[in-house]
PDB file of C-alpha atoms in Angstrom:
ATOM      1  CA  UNK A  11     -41.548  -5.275  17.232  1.00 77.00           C
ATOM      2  CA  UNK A  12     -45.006  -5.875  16.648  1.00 89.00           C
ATOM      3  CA  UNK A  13     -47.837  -3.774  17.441  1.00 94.00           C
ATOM      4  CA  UNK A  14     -51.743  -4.465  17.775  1.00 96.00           C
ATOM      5  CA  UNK A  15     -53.757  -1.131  17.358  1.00 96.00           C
ATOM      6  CA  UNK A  16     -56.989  -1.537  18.322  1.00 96.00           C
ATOM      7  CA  UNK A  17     -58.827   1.772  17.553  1.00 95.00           C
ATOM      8  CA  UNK A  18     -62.139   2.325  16.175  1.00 93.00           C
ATOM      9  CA  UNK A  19     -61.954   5.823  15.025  1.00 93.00           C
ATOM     10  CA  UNK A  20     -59.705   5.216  11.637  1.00 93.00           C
ATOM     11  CA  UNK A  21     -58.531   8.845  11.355  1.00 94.00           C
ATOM     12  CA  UNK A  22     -56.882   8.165  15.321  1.00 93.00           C
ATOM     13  CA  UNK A  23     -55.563   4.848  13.779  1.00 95.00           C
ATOM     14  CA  UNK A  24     -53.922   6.203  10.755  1.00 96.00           C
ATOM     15  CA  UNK A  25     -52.102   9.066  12.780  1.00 94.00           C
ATOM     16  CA  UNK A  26     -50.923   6.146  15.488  1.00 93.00           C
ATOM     17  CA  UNK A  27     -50.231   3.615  12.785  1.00 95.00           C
ATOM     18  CA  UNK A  28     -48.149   6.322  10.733  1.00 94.00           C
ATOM     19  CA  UNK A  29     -46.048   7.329  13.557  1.00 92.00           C
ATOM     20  CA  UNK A  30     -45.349   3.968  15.056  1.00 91.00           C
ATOM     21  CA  UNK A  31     -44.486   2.719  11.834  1.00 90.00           C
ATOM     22  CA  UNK A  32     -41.627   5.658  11.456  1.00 86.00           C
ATOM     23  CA  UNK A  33     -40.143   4.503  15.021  1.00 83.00           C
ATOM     24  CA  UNK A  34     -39.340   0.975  13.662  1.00 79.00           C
ATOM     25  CA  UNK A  35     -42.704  -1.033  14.567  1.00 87.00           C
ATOM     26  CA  UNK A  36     -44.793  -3.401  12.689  1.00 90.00           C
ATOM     27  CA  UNK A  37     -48.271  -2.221  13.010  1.00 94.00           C
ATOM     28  CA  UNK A  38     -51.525  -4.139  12.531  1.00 95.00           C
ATOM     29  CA  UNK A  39     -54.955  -2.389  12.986  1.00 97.00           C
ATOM     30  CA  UNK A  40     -57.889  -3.704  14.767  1.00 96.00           C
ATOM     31  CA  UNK A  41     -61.243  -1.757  14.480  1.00 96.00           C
ATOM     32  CA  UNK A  42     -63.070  -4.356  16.261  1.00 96.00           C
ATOM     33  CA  UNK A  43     -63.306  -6.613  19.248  1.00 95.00           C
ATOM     34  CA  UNK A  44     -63.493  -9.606  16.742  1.00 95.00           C
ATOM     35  CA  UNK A  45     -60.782  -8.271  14.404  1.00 96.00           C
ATOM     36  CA  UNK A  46     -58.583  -7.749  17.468  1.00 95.00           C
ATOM     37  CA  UNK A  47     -59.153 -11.970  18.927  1.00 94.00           C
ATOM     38  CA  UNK A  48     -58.364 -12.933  15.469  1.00 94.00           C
ATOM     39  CA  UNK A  49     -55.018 -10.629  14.819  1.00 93.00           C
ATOM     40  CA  UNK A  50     -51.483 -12.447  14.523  1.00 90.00           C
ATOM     41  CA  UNK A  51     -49.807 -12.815  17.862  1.00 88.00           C
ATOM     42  CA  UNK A  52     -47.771  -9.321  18.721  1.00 90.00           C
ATOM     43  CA  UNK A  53     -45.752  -7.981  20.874  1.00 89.00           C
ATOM     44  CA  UNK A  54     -47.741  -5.268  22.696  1.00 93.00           C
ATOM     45  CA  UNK A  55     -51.488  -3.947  22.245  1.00 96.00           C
ATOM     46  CA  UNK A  56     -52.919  -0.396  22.717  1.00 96.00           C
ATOM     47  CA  UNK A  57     -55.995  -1.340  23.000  1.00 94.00           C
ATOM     48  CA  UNK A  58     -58.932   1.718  23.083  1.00 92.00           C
ATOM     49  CA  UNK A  59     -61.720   0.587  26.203  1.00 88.00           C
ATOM     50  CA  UNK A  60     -64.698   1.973  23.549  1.00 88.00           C
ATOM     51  CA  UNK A  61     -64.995  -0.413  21.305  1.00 92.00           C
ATOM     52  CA  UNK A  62     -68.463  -0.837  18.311  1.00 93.00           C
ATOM     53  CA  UNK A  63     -69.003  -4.319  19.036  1.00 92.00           C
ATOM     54  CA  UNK A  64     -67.815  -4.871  22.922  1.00 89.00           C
ATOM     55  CA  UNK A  65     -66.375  -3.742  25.780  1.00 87.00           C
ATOM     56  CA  UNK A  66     -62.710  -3.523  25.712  1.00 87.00           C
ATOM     57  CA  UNK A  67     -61.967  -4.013  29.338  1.00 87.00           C
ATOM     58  CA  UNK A  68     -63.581  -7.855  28.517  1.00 90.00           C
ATOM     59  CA  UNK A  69     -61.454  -8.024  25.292  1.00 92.00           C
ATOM     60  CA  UNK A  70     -58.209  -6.873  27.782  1.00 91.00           C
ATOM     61  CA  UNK A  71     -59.259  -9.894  29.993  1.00 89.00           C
ATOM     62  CA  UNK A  72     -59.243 -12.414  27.355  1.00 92.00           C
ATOM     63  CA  UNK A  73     -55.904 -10.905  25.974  1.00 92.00           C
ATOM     64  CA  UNK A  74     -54.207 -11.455  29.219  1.00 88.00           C
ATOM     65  CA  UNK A  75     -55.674 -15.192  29.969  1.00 87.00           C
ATOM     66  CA  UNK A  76     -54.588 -15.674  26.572  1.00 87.00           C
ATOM     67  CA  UNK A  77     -50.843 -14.092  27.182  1.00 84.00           C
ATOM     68  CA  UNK A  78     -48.989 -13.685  30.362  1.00 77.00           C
ATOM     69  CA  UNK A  79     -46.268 -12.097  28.535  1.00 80.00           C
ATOM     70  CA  UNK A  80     -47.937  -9.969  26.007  1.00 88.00           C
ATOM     71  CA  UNK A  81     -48.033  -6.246  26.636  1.00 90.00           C
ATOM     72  CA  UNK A  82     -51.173  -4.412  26.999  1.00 92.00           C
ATOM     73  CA  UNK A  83     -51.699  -0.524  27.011  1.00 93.00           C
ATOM     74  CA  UNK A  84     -54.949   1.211  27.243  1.00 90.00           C
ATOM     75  CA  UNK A  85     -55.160   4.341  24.806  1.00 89.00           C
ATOM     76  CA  UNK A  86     -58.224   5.397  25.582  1.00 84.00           C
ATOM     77  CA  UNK A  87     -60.496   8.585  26.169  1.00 83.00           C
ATOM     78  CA  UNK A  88     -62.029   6.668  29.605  1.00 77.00           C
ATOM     79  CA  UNK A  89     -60.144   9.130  32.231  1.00 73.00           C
ATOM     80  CA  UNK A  90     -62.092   8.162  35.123  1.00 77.00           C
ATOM     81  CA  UNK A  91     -60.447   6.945  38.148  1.00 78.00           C
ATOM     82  CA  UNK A  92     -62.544   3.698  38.074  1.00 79.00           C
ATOM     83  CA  UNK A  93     -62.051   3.239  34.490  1.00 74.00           C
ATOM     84  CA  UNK A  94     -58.112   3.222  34.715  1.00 76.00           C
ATOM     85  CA  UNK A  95     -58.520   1.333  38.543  1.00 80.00           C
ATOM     86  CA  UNK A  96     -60.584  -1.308  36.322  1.00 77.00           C
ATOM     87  CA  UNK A  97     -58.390  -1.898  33.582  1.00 75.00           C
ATOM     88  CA  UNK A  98     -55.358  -2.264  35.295  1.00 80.00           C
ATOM     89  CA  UNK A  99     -56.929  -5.304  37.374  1.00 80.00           C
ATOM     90  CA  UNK A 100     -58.182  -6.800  34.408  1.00 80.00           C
ATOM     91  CA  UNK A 101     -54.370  -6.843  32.644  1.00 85.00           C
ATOM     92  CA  UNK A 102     -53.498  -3.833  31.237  1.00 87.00           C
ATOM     93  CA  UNK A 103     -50.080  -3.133  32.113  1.00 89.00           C
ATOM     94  CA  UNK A 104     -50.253   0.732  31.718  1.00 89.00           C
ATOM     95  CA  UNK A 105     -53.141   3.124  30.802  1.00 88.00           C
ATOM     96  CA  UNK A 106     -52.747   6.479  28.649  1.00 89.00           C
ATOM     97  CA  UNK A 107     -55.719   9.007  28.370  1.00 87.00           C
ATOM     98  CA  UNK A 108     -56.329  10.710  25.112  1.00 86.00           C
ATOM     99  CA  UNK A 109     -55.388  13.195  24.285  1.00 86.00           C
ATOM    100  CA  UNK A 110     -51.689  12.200  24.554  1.00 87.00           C
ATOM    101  CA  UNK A 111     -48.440  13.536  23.183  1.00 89.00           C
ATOM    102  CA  UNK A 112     -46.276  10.491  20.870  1.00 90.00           C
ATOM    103  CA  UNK A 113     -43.334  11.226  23.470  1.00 89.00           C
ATOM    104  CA  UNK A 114     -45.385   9.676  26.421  1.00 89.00           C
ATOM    105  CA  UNK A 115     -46.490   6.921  24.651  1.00 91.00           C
ATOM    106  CA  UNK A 116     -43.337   6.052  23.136  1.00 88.00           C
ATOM    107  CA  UNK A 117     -41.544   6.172  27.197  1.00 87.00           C
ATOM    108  CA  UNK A 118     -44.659   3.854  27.781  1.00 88.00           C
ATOM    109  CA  UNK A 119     -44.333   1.489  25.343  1.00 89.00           C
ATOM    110  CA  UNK A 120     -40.575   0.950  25.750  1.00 85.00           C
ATOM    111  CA  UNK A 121     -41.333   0.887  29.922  1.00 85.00           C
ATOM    112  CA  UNK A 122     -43.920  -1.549  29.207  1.00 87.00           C
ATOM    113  CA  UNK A 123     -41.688  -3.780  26.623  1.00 82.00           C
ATOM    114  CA  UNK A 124     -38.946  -3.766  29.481  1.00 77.00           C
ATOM    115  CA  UNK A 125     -41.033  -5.124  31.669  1.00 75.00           C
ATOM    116  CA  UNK A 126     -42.293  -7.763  29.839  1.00 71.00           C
ATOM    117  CA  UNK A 127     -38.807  -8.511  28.685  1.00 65.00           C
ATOM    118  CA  UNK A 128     -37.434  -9.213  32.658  1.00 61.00           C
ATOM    119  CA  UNK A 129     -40.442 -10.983  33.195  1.00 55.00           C
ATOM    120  CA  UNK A 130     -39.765 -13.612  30.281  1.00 55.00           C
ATOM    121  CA  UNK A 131     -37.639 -16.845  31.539  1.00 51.00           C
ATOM    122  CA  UNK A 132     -34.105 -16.688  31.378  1.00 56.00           C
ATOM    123  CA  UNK A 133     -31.783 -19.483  29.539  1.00 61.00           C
ATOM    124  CA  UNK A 134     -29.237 -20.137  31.567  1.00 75.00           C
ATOM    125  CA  UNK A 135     -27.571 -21.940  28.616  1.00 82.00           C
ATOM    126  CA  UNK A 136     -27.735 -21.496  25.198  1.00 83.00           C
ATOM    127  CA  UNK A 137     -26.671 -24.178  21.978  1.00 83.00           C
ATOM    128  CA  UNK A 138     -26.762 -23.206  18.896  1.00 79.00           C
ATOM    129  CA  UNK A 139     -23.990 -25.223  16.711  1.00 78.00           C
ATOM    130  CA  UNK A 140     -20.938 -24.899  18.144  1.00 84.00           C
ATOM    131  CA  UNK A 141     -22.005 -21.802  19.734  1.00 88.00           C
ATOM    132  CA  UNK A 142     -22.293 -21.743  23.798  1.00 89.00           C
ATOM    133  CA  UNK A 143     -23.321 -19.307  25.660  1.00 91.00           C
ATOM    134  CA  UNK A 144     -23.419 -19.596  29.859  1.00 90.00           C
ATOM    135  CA  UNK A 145     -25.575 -16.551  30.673  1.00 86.00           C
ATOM    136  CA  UNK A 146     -25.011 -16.339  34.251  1.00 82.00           C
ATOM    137  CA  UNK A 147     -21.303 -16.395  33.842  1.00 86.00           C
ATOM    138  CA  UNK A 148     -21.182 -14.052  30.631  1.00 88.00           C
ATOM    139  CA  UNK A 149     -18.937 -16.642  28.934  1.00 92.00           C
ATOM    140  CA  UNK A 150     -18.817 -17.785  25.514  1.00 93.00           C
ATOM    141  CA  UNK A 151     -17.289 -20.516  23.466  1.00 93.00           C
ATOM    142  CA  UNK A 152     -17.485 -21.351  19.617  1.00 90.00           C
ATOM    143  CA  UNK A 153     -16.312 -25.099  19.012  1.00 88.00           C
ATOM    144  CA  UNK A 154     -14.307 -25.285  21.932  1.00 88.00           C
ATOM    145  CA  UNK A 155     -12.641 -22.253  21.603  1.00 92.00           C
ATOM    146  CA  UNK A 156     -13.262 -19.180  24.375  1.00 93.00           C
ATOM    147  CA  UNK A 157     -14.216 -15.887  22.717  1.00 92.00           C
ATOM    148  CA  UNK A 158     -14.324 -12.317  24.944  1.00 92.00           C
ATOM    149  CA  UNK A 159     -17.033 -10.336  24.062  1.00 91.00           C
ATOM    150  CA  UNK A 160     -17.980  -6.620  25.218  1.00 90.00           C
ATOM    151  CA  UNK A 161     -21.135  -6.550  27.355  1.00 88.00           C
ATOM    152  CA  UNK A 162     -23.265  -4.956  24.452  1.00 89.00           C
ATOM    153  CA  UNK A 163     -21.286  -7.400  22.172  1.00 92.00           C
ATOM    154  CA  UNK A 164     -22.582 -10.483  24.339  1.00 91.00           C
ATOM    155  CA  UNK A 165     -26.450  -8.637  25.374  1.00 90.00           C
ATOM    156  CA  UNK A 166     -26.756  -8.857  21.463  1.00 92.00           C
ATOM    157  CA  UNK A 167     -25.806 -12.513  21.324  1.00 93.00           C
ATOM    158  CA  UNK A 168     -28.118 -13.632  23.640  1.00 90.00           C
ATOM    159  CA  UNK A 169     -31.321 -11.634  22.321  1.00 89.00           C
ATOM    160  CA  UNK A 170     -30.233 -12.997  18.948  1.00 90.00           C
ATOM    161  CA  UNK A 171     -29.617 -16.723  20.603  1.00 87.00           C
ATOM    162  CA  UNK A 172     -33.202 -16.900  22.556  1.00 82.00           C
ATOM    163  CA  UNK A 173     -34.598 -17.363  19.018  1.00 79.00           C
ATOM    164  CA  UNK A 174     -31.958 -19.513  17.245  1.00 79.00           C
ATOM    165  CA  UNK A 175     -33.192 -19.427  13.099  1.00 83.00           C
ATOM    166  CA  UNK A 176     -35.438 -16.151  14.183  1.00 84.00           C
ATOM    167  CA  UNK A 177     -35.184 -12.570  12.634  1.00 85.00           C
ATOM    168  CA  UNK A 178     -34.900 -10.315  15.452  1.00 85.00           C
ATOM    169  CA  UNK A 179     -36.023  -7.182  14.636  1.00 83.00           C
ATOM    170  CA  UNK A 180     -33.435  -4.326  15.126  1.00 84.00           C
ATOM    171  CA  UNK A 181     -35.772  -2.410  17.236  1.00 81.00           C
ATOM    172  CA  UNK A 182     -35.370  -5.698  19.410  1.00 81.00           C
ATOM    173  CA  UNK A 183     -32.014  -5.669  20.010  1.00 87.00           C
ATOM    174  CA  UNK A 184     -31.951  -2.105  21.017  1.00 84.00           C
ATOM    175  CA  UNK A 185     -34.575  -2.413  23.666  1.00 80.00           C
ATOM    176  CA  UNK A 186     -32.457  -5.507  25.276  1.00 81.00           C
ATOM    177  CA  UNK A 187     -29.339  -3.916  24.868  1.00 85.00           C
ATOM    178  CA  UNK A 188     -29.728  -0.061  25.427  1.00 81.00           C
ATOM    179  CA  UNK A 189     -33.603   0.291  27.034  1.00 76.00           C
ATOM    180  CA  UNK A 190     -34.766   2.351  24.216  1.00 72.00           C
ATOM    181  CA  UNK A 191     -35.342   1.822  20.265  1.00 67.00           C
ATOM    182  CA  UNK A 192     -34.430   6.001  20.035  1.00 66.00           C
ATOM    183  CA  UNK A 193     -30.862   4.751  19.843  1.00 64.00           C
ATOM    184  CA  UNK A 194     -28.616   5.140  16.852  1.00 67.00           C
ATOM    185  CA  UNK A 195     -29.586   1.976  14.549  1.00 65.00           C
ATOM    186  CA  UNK A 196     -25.899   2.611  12.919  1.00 79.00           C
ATOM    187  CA  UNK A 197     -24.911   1.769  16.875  1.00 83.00           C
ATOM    188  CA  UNK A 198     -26.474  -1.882  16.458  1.00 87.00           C
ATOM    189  CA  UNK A 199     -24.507  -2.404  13.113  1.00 88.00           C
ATOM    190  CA  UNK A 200     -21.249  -1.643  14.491  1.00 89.00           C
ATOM    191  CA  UNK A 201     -21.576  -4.036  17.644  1.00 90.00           C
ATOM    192  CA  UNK A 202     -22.874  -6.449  15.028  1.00 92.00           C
ATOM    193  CA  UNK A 203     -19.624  -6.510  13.080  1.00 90.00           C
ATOM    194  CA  UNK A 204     -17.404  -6.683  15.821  1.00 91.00           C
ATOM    195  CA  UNK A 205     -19.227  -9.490  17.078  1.00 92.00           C
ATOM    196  CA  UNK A 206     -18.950 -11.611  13.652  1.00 91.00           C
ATOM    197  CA  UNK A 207     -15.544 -11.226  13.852  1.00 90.00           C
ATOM    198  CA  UNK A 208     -14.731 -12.181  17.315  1.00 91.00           C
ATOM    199  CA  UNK A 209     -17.150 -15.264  16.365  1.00 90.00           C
ATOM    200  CA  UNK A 210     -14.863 -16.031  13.729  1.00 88.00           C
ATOM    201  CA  UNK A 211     -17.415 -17.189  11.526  1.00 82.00           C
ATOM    202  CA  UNK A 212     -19.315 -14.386   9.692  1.00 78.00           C
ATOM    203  CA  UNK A 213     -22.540 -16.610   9.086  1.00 83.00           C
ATOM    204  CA  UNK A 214     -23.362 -16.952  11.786  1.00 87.00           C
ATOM    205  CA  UNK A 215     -24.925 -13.824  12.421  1.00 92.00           C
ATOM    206  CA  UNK A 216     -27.030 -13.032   9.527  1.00 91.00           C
ATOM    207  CA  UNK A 217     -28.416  -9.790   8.351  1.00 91.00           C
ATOM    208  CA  UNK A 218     -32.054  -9.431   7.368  1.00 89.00           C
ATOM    209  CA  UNK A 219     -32.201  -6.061   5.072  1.00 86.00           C
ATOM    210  CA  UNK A 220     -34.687  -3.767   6.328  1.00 80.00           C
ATOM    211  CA  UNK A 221     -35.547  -5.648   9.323  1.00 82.00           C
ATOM    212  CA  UNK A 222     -32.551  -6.989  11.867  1.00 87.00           C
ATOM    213  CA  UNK A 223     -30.441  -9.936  12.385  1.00 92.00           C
ATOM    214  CA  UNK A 224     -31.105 -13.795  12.891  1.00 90.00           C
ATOM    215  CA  UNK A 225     -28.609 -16.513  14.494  1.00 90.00           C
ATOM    216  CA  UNK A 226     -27.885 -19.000  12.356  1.00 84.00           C
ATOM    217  CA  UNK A 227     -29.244 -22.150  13.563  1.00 68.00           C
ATOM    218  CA  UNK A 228     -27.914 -25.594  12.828  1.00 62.00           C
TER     219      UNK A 228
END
């Protein structure tokens, strides 16, 4: 799961970064307006409003023309009613004020994340090889043959299958399949393995060490 911080105070950024990084997420830091347009694309943004070299409510605007999918949280010390009324219109999908506890943000993120996942279109079908999935009707086949799956068995699948050749982080998976990334990791690894060998094929699930899984794509 990527992350953009965008924080000008570096001593707020290092605490965020540090703890973010321990739940599972890939952060990059943004001190700047400019820094922040020309970051790698990410998941979500907590994005502070007081920026050196612009406003951040404008930089939230151009995040969200830019992404309708992208998530965007102010962190910010702006408590005003006008100030959260404000950046809400202009994108933000939530708005924390400082100071904040790591809990909130954490239920805010993941809320946020949801969200943004639901919002995303659905496959109905996937291909991949001689892999088919039918989404609507929860059914899979591998060259021909039917395979029954569990429901968390066949919720992994499918986040795996929307990016066919893609690592998907494990912190991913858990937020498709459970709601939360607080969940046992050892959880996703057993699912995993019962779902290679329903497959019958091992490879085509395979593991990325230290980061998640990726479906084999032909």
């Amino acid at each position: 799961m990527r992350v953009l911080l965008v924080e000008d105070d570096r001593r707020v950024a290092a605490a965020l970064s540090s703890a973010l990084t321990r739940r599972g997420y890939q952060v990059e830091h943004a001190a700047t307006v400019a820094a922040a347009l020309a970051a790698a694309p990410c998941d979500l943004v907590l994005l502070d409003l007081t920026l050196p070299d612009g406003d951040g409510t404008e930089l939230c605007r151009e995040l969200r023309r830019r992404s309708a999918q992208i998530g965007i949280i102010a962190v910010t010390a702006r408590g005003e009613e006008r100030d959260r009324v404000l950046g809400l219109r202009l994108g933000a999908d939530d708005y924390v004020v400082k100071p904040f506890s790591m809990v909130e943000l954490q239920a805010r993120i993941e809320a946020v994340l949801r969200r943004a996942a639901r919002a995303a279109p659905e496959l109905d079908r996937i291909t991949a090889g001689g892999l088919r999935i039918d989404v609507a009707a929860r059914t899979v086949t591998v060259d021909d043959r039917s395979v029954t799956l569990t429901r968390k068995e066949f919720d992994i699948l499918v986040s795996l299958a929307r990016q066919p050749g893609a690592v998907v982080p494990r912190e991913r998976i858990l937020l498709d399949v459970w709601g939360t990334t607080w969940a046992d990791r050892h959880t996703v690894e057993v699912h995993v393995g019962s779902l290679r060998g329903k497959l019958g094929d091992a490879r085509l699930v395979e593991t990325v060490r230290g980061v998640g899984y990726r479906l084999r794509a032909e």
